[in-house]
Amino acid sequence: MPLPKPPAKRAALLSTADFESQAAPKPAKRPAKTRPAAEPASPALLDLFDANAETAPVVAKPALPAAHAPLKTPRPAPAPAPAARPRKPRGTGPASLFVLDTNVLMHDPTSLFRFAEHDIYLPMITLEELDSHKKGMTEVARNARQVSRDLDALAATMPSRNAAGMTDGLPLNGTGHREAEGKLFFQTNLVNVSLPSGLPQGKADNQILGVVQALREQQPGRDVVLVSKDINMRIKARALGLPAEDYFNDKTLEDGDLLYTGVLPLPADFWDRHGKTMESWQQGGFTFYRISGPLVPVLLVNQFVFLEAPGAAPLYAKVTEITGKTAVLRTLREYTHTKNAVWGVTARNREQNFALNLLMDPECDFITLTGTAGTGKTLMTLAAGLSQVMDDRRYTEIIVTRVTVPVGEDIGFLPGTEEEKMGPWMGALDDNLEVLSRGDGGAGEWGRAATNDLVRSKIKIKSLNFMRGRTFLNKFVIIDEAQNLTPKQMKTLITRAGPGTKIVCLGNLAQIDTPYLTEGSSGLTYAVDRFKGWPHSGHVTLARGERSRLADFASEVL
C-alpha cells in the first residue's frame, strides 16, 4: 500500500480517503500455508504463548476477519504457582488450650511463644503473682518483668479499647514471633467453681485449678491442660481429674544419656575398612590421618576417637578437620607421661588425657568438662591454667567464679570484700591449690609459702552478680559448678569473653541445686549441645573417678 502524498503546505490535513486506506486490511500476497485438518489455523498471538503445549494441548479457534477480531485473543490460564507448604498441626482436632502457671512464666519468659499452634490462657491470679515477683534484681524478678513487657506489647495489638477485644483472643504472633500460631486469652470474668472442701479457696494454686476445671466445663470438646513446674500442683490437678503437664520446651535434651560426650570409640575393623584410602603424614611431632568412609558423617571437629585392641598399639586421636567426605585425625600428646606433666599433674586415665589436650590447646576458646565427683575436673583445669599463666605467659591471670547456691540452710550474710565473701564458696579451689603446691618438695617451707603467695596473686575470685557489662581480655576463666546455671546465665558469662580469653565450664549434672532446673534444661547441657562441632570448642565427659576408692564407691552405690 503506497503512502499518502506529502502535504503541499503547512498545517494541511490528510483526507478521509487517505486515512481509511491506511486502516484497511492489506491484501495477502502469498497463499497461507495449509495445515492438516486436525490443526486449524490459529492466531499468531496464540502461537507465541504455548509453554505447556506438550502437557496440555490447546485447541485454537479459526482466525476471524479483521473487522470481527476480538481485541484480546484468549490464552490458556498459566499453571498455578506451588503454594507454600502449610505447617502440619500436631493433631487433627481443635487446638489445645494450655493454662500456664506463674512459675512457668518466671522460669522461661519466652514460654508464651513456644506452644506452636495451640492457645494459651492466663488466669488473673497469674498476673497478680507476676506483679508481686517483679521487684528485685534476682533472675526471677528479671523474668517477671520481661513477661510483663511481652504481655503489654500483645495487649497493645488489641483491636478495641474495652475487654470485648480480648474475648476472641490476641494473636501471639502480633509482636513478631512467627513460630507462635495460637492466641492468648485472659480471664475477663469471675469463675465460680466448687472445689473439694479440703482445698483452701484463697490459695493461688487452688484458684488456678478452679479456672482449669471451669474451662473444661465451658469447652467440653477441647483439650484444656494445666502447665506447671510445681510438682505438687500437678499432683493435685491429677487427683482432681484435671490433665497437667510439665513445661518441656526449656529442655535441650529429653534424656541426659543422649548428651554429647566428646569421645567416640572406633570400631574394631577400623583399619580394615579405612586403611586402603587412608593418607598419613607427620608434622610437628604429631601423626595425621586423612580418612574417608562411612565413619566421617558421624564425626565432629575436636571430637576424640580411640581404638584399643588386644595385641595392637592403641590409637588416640582428635578430629581436626572435616572437609566434604574426608576427615583428618591427629594423634595426641601423652599427658600420662611424667615428662609432659602439667604443673606437676599427669593424666591417670584416657578421658583425663583427652581433657588435658583440650585445656592446653591454644586454639580452643571454650571447653566444657562434665563428670561425677572426683574425676579431676577442677584439679586439671587449675593446673592447666597455672601452667599457661605462670610458665607460658599465654594469659595474664585466672578468674574463678561459681553459682552461690547453698546445699543446706543459708548461714546469712558474709563479711568482707567481694573475694572474702566468695571465699567460703571456693573451698574446692583451696583444696586443689594445696595439692598443686605440695609437689614442690625441694623448695622448703619458705619457698612453698612464696609460691603460694605468687600463685594466689594470679587468681581472682569473682561473683556472678557483677558480671554484666564486663569484658575479660587474655584471661583464663573457670566457671565451677556450671550445672546450676540457667541457659540465660550461661549466655551472659560466655559473652564476657574478649580477645585471647579461654573459658572452661566444669560441672556434674547429677548434682543440680537450682530450683526448677534439671539435667535437660541446665545451662551446662545447653552449652555442650550448642557448641559441639565448633572448631574452637571441645567437650569431654570424664567417666572414671580418681579421688579415692571411698569416693568412687560412694558415687556408685549412694
Coordinates of C-alpha atoms in Angstrom, one line a residue:
M1 CA 0.0 0.0 0.0
P2 CA 1.6 3.3 -1.1
L3 CA 1.9 6.1 1.4
P4 CA -0.3 9.1 1.0
K5 CA 1.1 12.1 -0.7
P6 CA 3.0 14.5 1.5
P7 CA 1.2 17.8 2.3
A8 CA 1.8 20.6 -0.1
K9 CA 1.6 23.4 2.5
R10 CA 1.9 23.8 6.2
A11 CA -0.9 22.6 8.5
A12 CA -2.5 20.6 5.8
L13 CA -4.6 17.6 7.0
L14 CA -4.9 14.1 5.5
S15 CA -8.1 13.5 3.6
T16 CA -10.7 10.9 4.8
A17 CA -9.9 8.6 1.9
D18 CA -6.2 8.6 2.6
F19 CA -6.8 7.8 6.3
E20 CA -9.2 4.9 5.6
S21 CA -7.0 3.4 3.0
Q22 CA -4.2 3.0 5.6
A23 CA -6.6 1.4 8.1
A24 CA -8.0 -1.1 5.6
P25 CA -6.6 -4.7 5.7
K26 CA -3.7 -5.5 3.4
P27 CA -4.3 -8.0 0.6
A28 CA -2.5 -11.2 1.0
K29 CA 0.4 -11.6 -1.4
R30 CA 1.2 -15.2 -0.7
P31 CA -1.3 -18.0 -0.1
A32 CA -1.4 -19.1 3.6
K33 CA 0.3 -22.4 4.3
T34 CA -2.4 -25.0 4.8
R35 CA -2.2 -27.2 7.9
P36 CA -3.7 -30.6 8.5
A37 CA -7.4 -30.6 9.3
A38 CA -6.7 -31.7 12.8
E39 CA -4.8 -28.5 13.4
P40 CA -6.8 -25.5 12.3
A41 CA -5.1 -22.1 11.8
S42 CA -4.7 -20.1 14.9
P43 CA -3.9 -16.5 15.6
A44 CA -0.2 -15.6 15.9
L45 CA -0.6 -14.5 19.5
L46 CA -1.7 -17.9 20.5
D47 CA 1.3 -19.5 18.8
L48 CA 3.6 -17.2 20.8
F49 CA 2.1 -18.5 24.1
D50 CA 2.4 -22.2 24.0
A51 CA 4.5 -23.0 27.1
N52 CA 2.5 -26.0 28.1
A53 CA 1.8 -27.4 24.7
E54 CA 3.4 -30.8 25.5
T55 CA 1.5 -31.4 28.6
A56 CA -1.9 -29.7 27.8
P57 CA -2.6 -29.1 24.1
V58 CA -4.7 -26.1 23.4
V59 CA -7.4 -26.2 20.7
A60 CA -7.3 -22.8 18.8
K61 CA -10.2 -21.1 17.2
P62 CA -10.1 -20.3 13.5
A63 CA -8.9 -16.9 12.5
L64 CA -11.7 -14.3 12.1
P65 CA -11.7 -11.3 9.8
A66 CA -10.1 -8.2 11.0
A67 CA -13.3 -6.4 11.4
H68 CA -14.7 -9.0 13.8
A69 CA -11.4 -10.0 15.5
P70 CA -11.6 -9.6 19.3
L71 CA -9.3 -7.1 21.0
K72 CA -7.5 -9.8 23.1
T73 CA -7.1 -13.3 22.0
P74 CA -8.0 -15.8 24.8
R75 CA -5.0 -17.6 26.3
P76 CA -4.9 -20.7 28.4
A77 CA -4.5 -19.9 32.1
P78 CA -1.0 -20.4 33.4
A79 CA -0.3 -23.2 35.8
P80 CA -0.7 -22.1 39.4
A81 CA 2.5 -21.5 41.3
P82 CA 3.2 -24.0 44.0
A83 CA 1.9 -22.6 47.2
A84 CA 3.9 -22.6 50.4
R85 CA 3.6 -25.9 52.2
P86 CA 1.4 -25.3 55.3
R87 CA 2.7 -26.4 58.6
K88 CA 1.1 -29.7 59.7
P89 CA -0.7 -29.4 63.0
R90 CA 0.2 -31.9 65.6
G91 CA -3.4 -33.1 66.0
T92 CA -6.5 -33.3 63.8
G93 CA -8.9 -31.7 66.2
P94 CA -9.1 -28.2 67.6
A95 CA -6.0 -26.6 69.1
S96 CA -5.4 -27.3 72.7
L97 CA -5.8 -24.7 75.4
F98 CA -2.9 -24.5 77.8
V99 CA -3.3 -22.8 81.2
L100 CA 0.1 -21.5 82.3
D101 CA 1.1 -21.4 85.9
T102 CA 3.1 -18.5 87.2
N103 CA 6.3 -20.5 87.7
V104 CA 6.4 -21.4 84.0
L105 CA 6.5 -17.7 83.0
M106 CA 9.1 -16.9 85.7
H107 CA 11.2 -19.8 84.7
D108 CA 11.2 -19.1 80.9
P109 CA 9.9 -15.6 79.9
T110 CA 9.6 -16.8 76.2
S111 CA 7.3 -19.6 77.1
L112 CA 4.3 -17.6 75.8
F113 CA 5.6 -18.1 72.2
R114 CA 6.7 -21.8 72.4
F115 CA 3.4 -23.6 72.1
A116 CA 3.2 -23.8 68.3
E117 CA -0.4 -23.6 67.0
H118 CA -2.0 -24.1 70.5
D119 CA -3.7 -21.3 72.5
I120 CA -2.7 -20.0 75.9
Y121 CA -4.9 -19.0 78.8
L122 CA -3.7 -16.8 81.7
P123 CA -5.8 -16.6 84.9
M124 CA -5.9 -13.2 86.7
I125 CA -4.2 -14.7 89.7
T126 CA -1.2 -15.4 87.5
L127 CA -0.9 -11.7 86.6
E128 CA -1.2 -10.9 90.3
E129 CA 1.6 -13.2 91.2
L130 CA 3.8 -11.8 88.4
D131 CA 3.2 -8.3 89.8
S132 CA 4.3 -9.4 93.3
H133 CA 7.5 -11.0 91.9
K134 CA 8.7 -8.3 89.6
K135 CA 10.6 -6.3 92.2
G136 CA 14.3 -7.0 92.9
M137 CA 17.5 -7.9 91.0
T138 CA 17.2 -11.7 91.0
E139 CA 16.8 -13.8 87.9
V140 CA 13.1 -14.5 88.8
A141 CA 12.4 -10.8 89.1
R142 CA 14.0 -10.0 85.7
N143 CA 12.0 -12.8 84.0
A144 CA 8.8 -11.5 85.6
R145 CA 9.5 -8.0 84.2
Q146 CA 10.2 -9.5 80.8
V147 CA 6.9 -11.4 80.7
S148 CA 5.1 -8.2 81.8
R149 CA 6.6 -6.3 78.9
D150 CA 5.6 -9.0 76.4
L151 CA 2.1 -9.1 77.7
D152 CA 1.8 -5.3 77.4
A153 CA 3.1 -5.5 73.8
L154 CA 0.5 -8.2 73.0
A155 CA -2.3 -6.2 74.7
A156 CA -1.4 -3.2 72.6
T157 CA -2.4 -5.1 69.5
M158 CA -6.0 -5.4 70.8
P159 CA -8.4 -4.1 68.2
S160 CA -10.6 -2.3 70.7
R161 CA -10.0 -0.5 74.0
N162 CA -12.5 -2.5 76.0
A163 CA -12.4 -6.0 77.3
A164 CA -14.5 -7.2 74.4
G165 CA -11.4 -7.2 72.3
M166 CA -9.9 -10.0 74.4
T167 CA -12.8 -12.4 74.1
D168 CA -11.7 -13.6 70.7
G169 CA -8.0 -13.9 71.8
L170 CA -4.9 -12.0 70.9
P171 CA -2.7 -13.4 68.1
L172 CA 0.6 -14.4 69.7
N173 CA 2.5 -13.6 66.5
G174 CA 1.4 -10.0 66.7
T175 CA 4.8 -8.9 68.1
G176 CA 6.9 -10.7 65.5
H177 CA 7.1 -14.3 66.9
R178 CA 6.1 -16.1 63.8
E179 CA 6.5 -19.5 65.4
A180 CA 3.6 -18.9 67.7
E181 CA 0.4 -19.5 65.7
G182 CA -2.1 -19.6 68.5
K183 CA -3.9 -17.0 70.5
L184 CA -3.7 -15.6 74.0
F185 CA -6.7 -15.4 76.3
F186 CA -7.1 -13.6 79.6
Q187 CA -9.5 -14.3 82.3
T188 CA -12.1 -11.5 82.0
N189 CA -14.9 -12.7 84.3
L190 CA -15.2 -14.3 87.7
V191 CA -15.3 -18.1 87.8
N192 CA -17.3 -19.9 90.5
V193 CA -16.3 -23.5 90.7
S194 CA -16.8 -25.8 93.7
L195 CA -13.5 -27.4 94.6
P196 CA -13.2 -30.1 97.3
S197 CA -13.7 -28.6 100.7
G198 CA -10.3 -29.7 101.8
L199 CA -8.6 -27.2 99.5
P200 CA -8.3 -23.6 100.8
Q201 CA -10.2 -21.3 98.4
G202 CA -7.9 -18.4 98.8
K203 CA -4.6 -20.1 97.8
A204 CA -3.4 -19.1 94.3
D205 CA -2.7 -22.6 93.2
N206 CA -6.2 -23.7 94.0
Q207 CA -7.7 -20.7 92.2
I208 CA -5.8 -21.8 89.1
L209 CA -7.1 -25.3 89.5
G210 CA -10.6 -23.9 89.7
V211 CA -10.0 -22.0 86.4
V212 CA -8.9 -25.1 84.7
Q213 CA -12.0 -27.0 85.9
A214 CA -14.3 -24.2 84.7
L215 CA -12.7 -24.1 81.3
R216 CA -13.1 -27.9 80.9
E217 CA -16.8 -27.5 81.7
Q218 CA -17.3 -24.5 79.3
Q219 CA -15.4 -26.1 76.4
P220 CA -16.0 -29.8 76.6
G221 CA -14.8 -30.5 73.0
R222 CA -11.4 -29.0 73.6
D223 CA -8.3 -30.2 75.5
V224 CA -7.6 -27.9 78.5
V225 CA -4.3 -28.7 80.0
L226 CA -2.5 -27.1 83.0
V227 CA 1.2 -26.5 82.5
S228 CA 3.2 -26.1 85.7
K229 CA 6.8 -26.5 87.0
D230 CA 5.4 -27.2 90.5
I231 CA 5.3 -31.0 91.1
N232 CA 2.8 -30.8 93.9
M233 CA 0.4 -28.7 91.9
R234 CA 0.5 -31.3 89.1
I235 CA -0.3 -34.0 91.6
K236 CA -3.3 -32.1 93.0
A237 CA -4.6 -31.5 89.5
R238 CA -4.4 -35.1 88.5
A239 CA -6.1 -36.0 91.8
L240 CA -9.0 -33.8 90.8
G241 CA -9.1 -35.4 87.4
L242 CA -7.6 -32.5 85.6
P243 CA -4.8 -33.0 83.0
A244 CA -1.5 -31.4 83.9
E245 CA 1.9 -31.5 82.3
D246 CA 5.4 -30.2 83.0
Y247 CA 7.0 -27.5 80.8
F248 CA 9.2 -29.3 78.4
N249 CA 10.3 -26.6 75.9
D250 CA 13.1 -25.5 78.1
K251 CA 14.9 -28.8 77.9
T252 CA 17.7 -29.1 75.4
L253 CA 17.6 -32.9 75.5
E254 CA 14.8 -35.2 76.6
D255 CA 17.2 -37.7 78.1
G256 CA 20.5 -36.8 79.7
D257 CA 22.1 -40.0 78.3
L258 CA 21.9 -38.5 74.8
L259 CA 24.2 -35.7 75.7
Y260 CA 27.3 -35.3 73.5
T261 CA 30.3 -37.0 75.3
G262 CA 33.1 -35.7 73.1
V263 CA 34.6 -39.2 72.8
L264 CA 33.9 -41.9 70.2
P265 CA 35.3 -45.4 70.2
L266 CA 36.4 -46.6 66.8
P267 CA 35.1 -50.0 65.5
A268 CA 37.4 -53.0 65.7
D269 CA 37.7 -53.2 61.9
F270 CA 38.6 -49.5 61.5
W271 CA 42.0 -50.2 59.9
D272 CA 40.5 -52.8 57.5
R273 CA 37.7 -50.5 56.3
H274 CA 39.6 -47.3 56.1
G275 CA 43.2 -48.4 55.5
K276 CA 43.0 -48.6 51.7
T277 CA 42.1 -45.0 51.1
M278 CA 43.9 -43.5 54.1
E279 CA 46.6 -40.9 53.8
S280 CA 49.1 -40.3 56.6
W281 CA 51.9 -37.9 57.3
Q282 CA 53.9 -36.4 60.2
Q283 CA 54.2 -32.8 61.1
G284 CA 55.3 -31.1 64.3
G285 CA 55.7 -34.3 66.2
F286 CA 52.2 -35.5 65.5
T287 CA 50.9 -38.0 63.0
F288 CA 47.9 -37.1 60.8
Y289 CA 45.5 -39.5 59.1
R290 CA 43.1 -38.4 56.4
I291 CA 40.2 -40.9 56.2
S292 CA 37.2 -41.3 54.1
G293 CA 34.4 -43.7 54.6
P294 CA 31.2 -44.4 56.5
L295 CA 32.6 -43.1 59.7
V296 CA 33.1 -39.5 58.5
P297 CA 29.4 -38.3 58.7
V298 CA 29.2 -39.1 62.5
L299 CA 32.4 -37.2 63.4
L300 CA 32.6 -33.7 64.7
V301 CA 35.6 -31.3 64.9
N302 CA 37.6 -31.6 68.2
Q303 CA 36.0 -34.9 68.9
F304 CA 38.3 -37.6 70.4
V305 CA 38.4 -41.1 68.9
F306 CA 40.3 -44.1 70.3
L307 CA 40.9 -47.7 69.3
E308 CA 42.1 -50.2 71.9
A309 CA 42.5 -53.7 70.5
P310 CA 44.3 -56.6 72.3
G311 CA 47.8 -57.3 70.8
A312 CA 47.9 -54.0 68.9
A313 CA 49.1 -50.5 69.6
P314 CA 46.3 -48.2 70.8
L315 CA 45.2 -45.2 68.8
Y316 CA 44.2 -42.0 70.5
A317 CA 43.4 -39.1 68.1
K318 CA 41.4 -35.9 67.7
V319 CA 39.4 -34.8 64.7
T320 CA 41.0 -31.6 63.5
E321 CA 39.3 -31.1 60.1
I322 CA 36.2 -32.3 58.2
T323 CA 36.1 -31.4 54.5
G324 CA 33.3 -33.0 52.5
K325 CA 33.6 -36.7 52.8
T326 CA 37.0 -36.8 54.4
A327 CA 38.2 -36.1 57.9
V328 CA 41.7 -35.5 59.4
L329 CA 42.7 -37.2 62.6
R330 CA 45.7 -36.1 64.7
T331 CA 47.4 -38.0 67.4
L332 CA 47.5 -36.6 70.9
R333 CA 50.2 -35.5 73.3
E334 CA 50.6 -38.1 76.0
Y335 CA 50.0 -36.3 79.3
T336 CA 50.0 -39.6 81.1
H337 CA 53.8 -39.5 80.9
T338 CA 55.8 -37.6 83.6
K339 CA 57.8 -35.6 81.0
N340 CA 54.5 -34.0 79.8
A341 CA 53.2 -33.2 83.3
V342 CA 51.1 -30.0 83.6
W343 CA 52.2 -28.1 86.8
G344 CA 53.1 -31.5 88.3
V345 CA 49.8 -33.2 87.3
T346 CA 49.7 -36.2 85.0
A347 CA 46.6 -37.8 83.4
R348 CA 45.6 -41.1 85.1
N349 CA 43.1 -42.3 82.6
R350 CA 42.1 -41.9 78.9
E351 CA 39.5 -39.2 79.4
Q352 CA 41.8 -37.1 81.6
N353 CA 44.4 -37.3 78.8
F354 CA 41.7 -36.0 76.4
A355 CA 40.8 -33.2 78.7
L356 CA 44.4 -32.0 79.2
N357 CA 44.9 -32.0 75.4
L358 CA 41.9 -29.6 75.2
L359 CA 42.9 -27.5 78.1
M360 CA 46.5 -27.0 76.8
D361 CA 45.3 -26.3 73.2
P362 CA 45.6 -22.5 72.5
E363 CA 43.1 -22.8 69.6
C364 CA 40.2 -24.0 71.9
D365 CA 38.5 -20.9 73.4
F366 CA 35.6 -22.7 75.1
I367 CA 35.8 -26.0 76.9
T368 CA 33.2 -28.0 78.9
L369 CA 34.1 -30.8 81.3
T370 CA 31.4 -32.9 82.9
G371 CA 31.7 -35.9 85.2
T372 CA 30.9 -37.3 88.6
A373 CA 32.6 -36.2 91.8
G374 CA 36.3 -37.0 92.0
T375 CA 37.1 -37.2 88.3
G376 CA 39.7 -34.4 88.5
K377 CA 37.8 -31.6 86.7
T378 CA 38.9 -28.7 88.9
L379 CA 42.4 -30.0 89.5
M380 CA 43.3 -30.5 85.9
T381 CA 41.7 -27.1 84.9
L382 CA 43.6 -25.2 87.6
A383 CA 46.9 -26.9 86.7
A384 CA 46.4 -26.1 83.0
G385 CA 45.5 -22.5 83.9
L386 CA 48.6 -22.0 86.2
S387 CA 50.9 -23.6 83.5
Q388 CA 49.7 -21.2 80.8
V389 CA 49.6 -18.2 83.1
M390 CA 52.9 -18.7 85.0
D391 CA 55.0 -20.6 82.5
D392 CA 53.8 -19.9 79.0
R393 CA 52.5 -16.3 79.8
R394 CA 49.6 -17.0 77.4
Y395 CA 47.1 -15.5 79.8
T396 CA 47.5 -12.7 82.3
E397 CA 45.5 -14.2 85.2
I398 CA 43.0 -16.8 86.2
I399 CA 39.4 -15.8 87.1
V400 CA 37.3 -18.3 89.1
T401 CA 33.6 -17.9 89.6
R402 CA 30.6 -20.1 90.5
V403 CA 27.0 -20.1 91.4
T404 CA 26.3 -19.4 95.1
V405 CA 23.6 -22.0 95.6
P406 CA 23.8 -23.4 99.2
V407 CA 23.3 -27.2 99.7
G408 CA 21.9 -26.7 103.1
E409 CA 20.4 -23.8 105.1
D410 CA 21.8 -20.4 104.4
I411 CA 24.1 -19.1 107.1
G412 CA 23.4 -15.4 106.5
F413 CA 25.4 -12.5 105.1
L414 CA 29.2 -12.9 104.8
P415 CA 31.5 -10.1 105.8
G416 CA 34.4 -8.6 103.9
T417 CA 35.1 -7.7 100.3
E418 CA 33.9 -9.5 97.2
E419 CA 36.7 -12.0 97.3
E420 CA 36.3 -12.5 101.0
K421 CA 32.6 -13.2 100.6
M422 CA 33.3 -15.7 97.8
G423 CA 36.0 -17.4 99.9
P424 CA 33.7 -19.9 101.7
W425 CA 32.3 -20.9 98.3
M426 CA 35.8 -21.6 96.9
G427 CA 36.8 -24.4 99.2
A428 CA 37.4 -26.7 96.2
L429 CA 39.8 -24.1 94.8
D430 CA 41.8 -24.0 98.1
D431 CA 41.9 -27.8 98.3
N432 CA 43.3 -28.1 94.8
L433 CA 45.8 -25.3 95.3
E434 CA 47.1 -27.2 98.3
V435 CA 47.6 -30.3 96.2
L436 CA 49.4 -28.4 93.4
S437 CA 51.7 -26.6 95.8
R438 CA 52.6 -29.8 97.6
G439 CA 54.6 -31.2 94.7
D440 CA 57.5 -28.7 95.2
G441 CA 59.2 -30.6 98.0
G442 CA 62.7 -29.2 97.4
A443 CA 61.8 -25.5 98.0
G444 CA 61.3 -25.8 101.7
E445 CA 58.6 -24.2 103.8
W446 CA 59.6 -20.6 102.9
G447 CA 59.7 -21.5 99.2
R448 CA 56.3 -23.1 99.3
A449 CA 54.9 -20.0 101.1
A450 CA 56.3 -17.7 98.5
T451 CA 55.0 -19.9 95.7
N452 CA 51.5 -19.9 97.3
D453 CA 51.6 -16.1 97.5
L454 CA 52.6 -15.8 93.9
V455 CA 50.0 -18.2 92.7
R456 CA 47.2 -16.6 94.6
S457 CA 48.2 -13.2 93.2
K458 CA 47.4 -14.6 89.8
I459 CA 44.0 -16.0 90.8
K460 CA 41.0 -13.7 91.1
I461 CA 37.7 -14.8 92.6
K462 CA 34.7 -13.0 91.2
S463 CA 30.9 -13.2 91.9
L464 CA 28.3 -13.8 89.2
N465 CA 26.3 -10.9 90.4
F466 CA 28.7 -8.3 88.9
M467 CA 29.4 -9.9 85.5
R468 CA 27.1 -7.8 83.3
G469 CA 29.0 -5.3 81.2
R470 CA 32.4 -6.8 81.9
T471 CA 35.0 -7.9 79.2
F472 CA 37.8 -10.2 80.0
L473 CA 41.0 -9.7 78.0
N474 CA 43.6 -12.5 77.9
K475 CA 42.1 -14.3 80.9
F476 CA 41.7 -17.9 81.8
V477 CA 38.2 -18.1 83.1
I478 CA 37.0 -21.1 85.2
I479 CA 33.2 -21.4 85.8
D480 CA 32.8 -24.1 88.5
E481 CA 29.6 -25.8 89.3
A482 CA 28.2 -24.7 86.0
Q483 CA 25.3 -27.2 86.1
N484 CA 23.5 -24.8 88.4
L485 CA 23.4 -22.1 85.7
T486 CA 20.4 -21.4 83.6
P487 CA 20.9 -21.1 79.8
K488 CA 20.4 -17.3 80.1
Q489 CA 23.1 -17.0 82.8
M490 CA 25.4 -19.2 80.8
K491 CA 25.0 -16.9 77.8
T492 CA 25.7 -13.9 80.0
L493 CA 29.0 -15.4 81.2
I494 CA 30.3 -16.7 77.8
T495 CA 29.6 -13.4 76.1
R496 CA 32.0 -11.7 78.6
A497 CA 35.0 -13.2 76.7
G498 CA 37.3 -10.8 74.9
P499 CA 40.3 -11.4 72.6
G500 CA 42.6 -14.1 73.9
T501 CA 40.3 -15.4 76.6
K502 CA 39.6 -19.1 77.3
I503 CA 36.5 -20.1 79.2
V504 CA 36.3 -23.5 80.9
C505 CA 33.0 -24.8 82.4
L506 CA 33.0 -27.5 84.9
G507 CA 30.0 -29.4 86.4
N508 CA 28.3 -32.5 87.5
L509 CA 24.9 -32.9 86.0
A510 CA 23.9 -35.2 88.8
Q511 CA 24.3 -32.5 91.4
I512 CA 21.9 -29.7 90.4
D513 CA 20.8 -27.5 93.3
T514 CA 19.0 -24.7 91.5
P515 CA 15.2 -25.0 91.8
Y516 CA 13.2 -25.9 88.6
L517 CA 16.5 -26.9 86.8
T518 CA 17.0 -30.4 85.5
E519 CA 19.7 -32.2 83.5
G520 CA 17.9 -31.4 80.3
S521 CA 17.4 -27.7 81.0
S522 CA 20.7 -26.9 82.7
G523 CA 22.8 -24.2 81.1
L524 CA 25.8 -26.6 81.0
T525 CA 23.7 -29.0 78.9
Y526 CA 22.7 -26.2 76.7
A527 CA 26.3 -25.0 76.1
V528 CA 27.6 -28.6 75.4
D529 CA 24.8 -29.2 72.8
R530 CA 25.2 -25.8 71.1
F531 CA 29.0 -25.7 70.9
K532 CA 29.6 -29.2 69.7
G533 CA 31.4 -29.3 66.3
W534 CA 32.6 -25.7 66.6
P535 CA 36.4 -25.7 65.6
H536 CA 37.3 -23.6 68.7
S537 CA 35.5 -25.6 71.4
G538 CA 35.6 -29.0 72.9
H539 CA 33.9 -31.2 75.4
V540 CA 34.9 -34.3 77.4
T541 CA 32.8 -36.4 79.8
L542 CA 35.1 -37.8 82.5
A543 CA 33.9 -41.3 83.4
R544 CA 36.4 -42.6 86.0
G545 CA 36.9 -41.1 89.4
E546 CA 40.4 -40.7 90.7
R547 CA 39.8 -39.1 94.1
S548 CA 39.8 -42.2 96.3
R549 CA 38.4 -45.7 96.4
L550 CA 35.9 -44.5 99.1
A551 CA 34.6 -41.6 96.9
D552 CA 34.4 -43.9 93.8
F553 CA 32.4 -46.5 95.7
A554 CA 30.1 -43.9 97.2
S555 CA 29.3 -42.3 93.9
E556 CA 28.3 -45.7 92.6
V557 CA 26.2 -47.1 95.4
L558 CA 24.7 -44.0 97.1

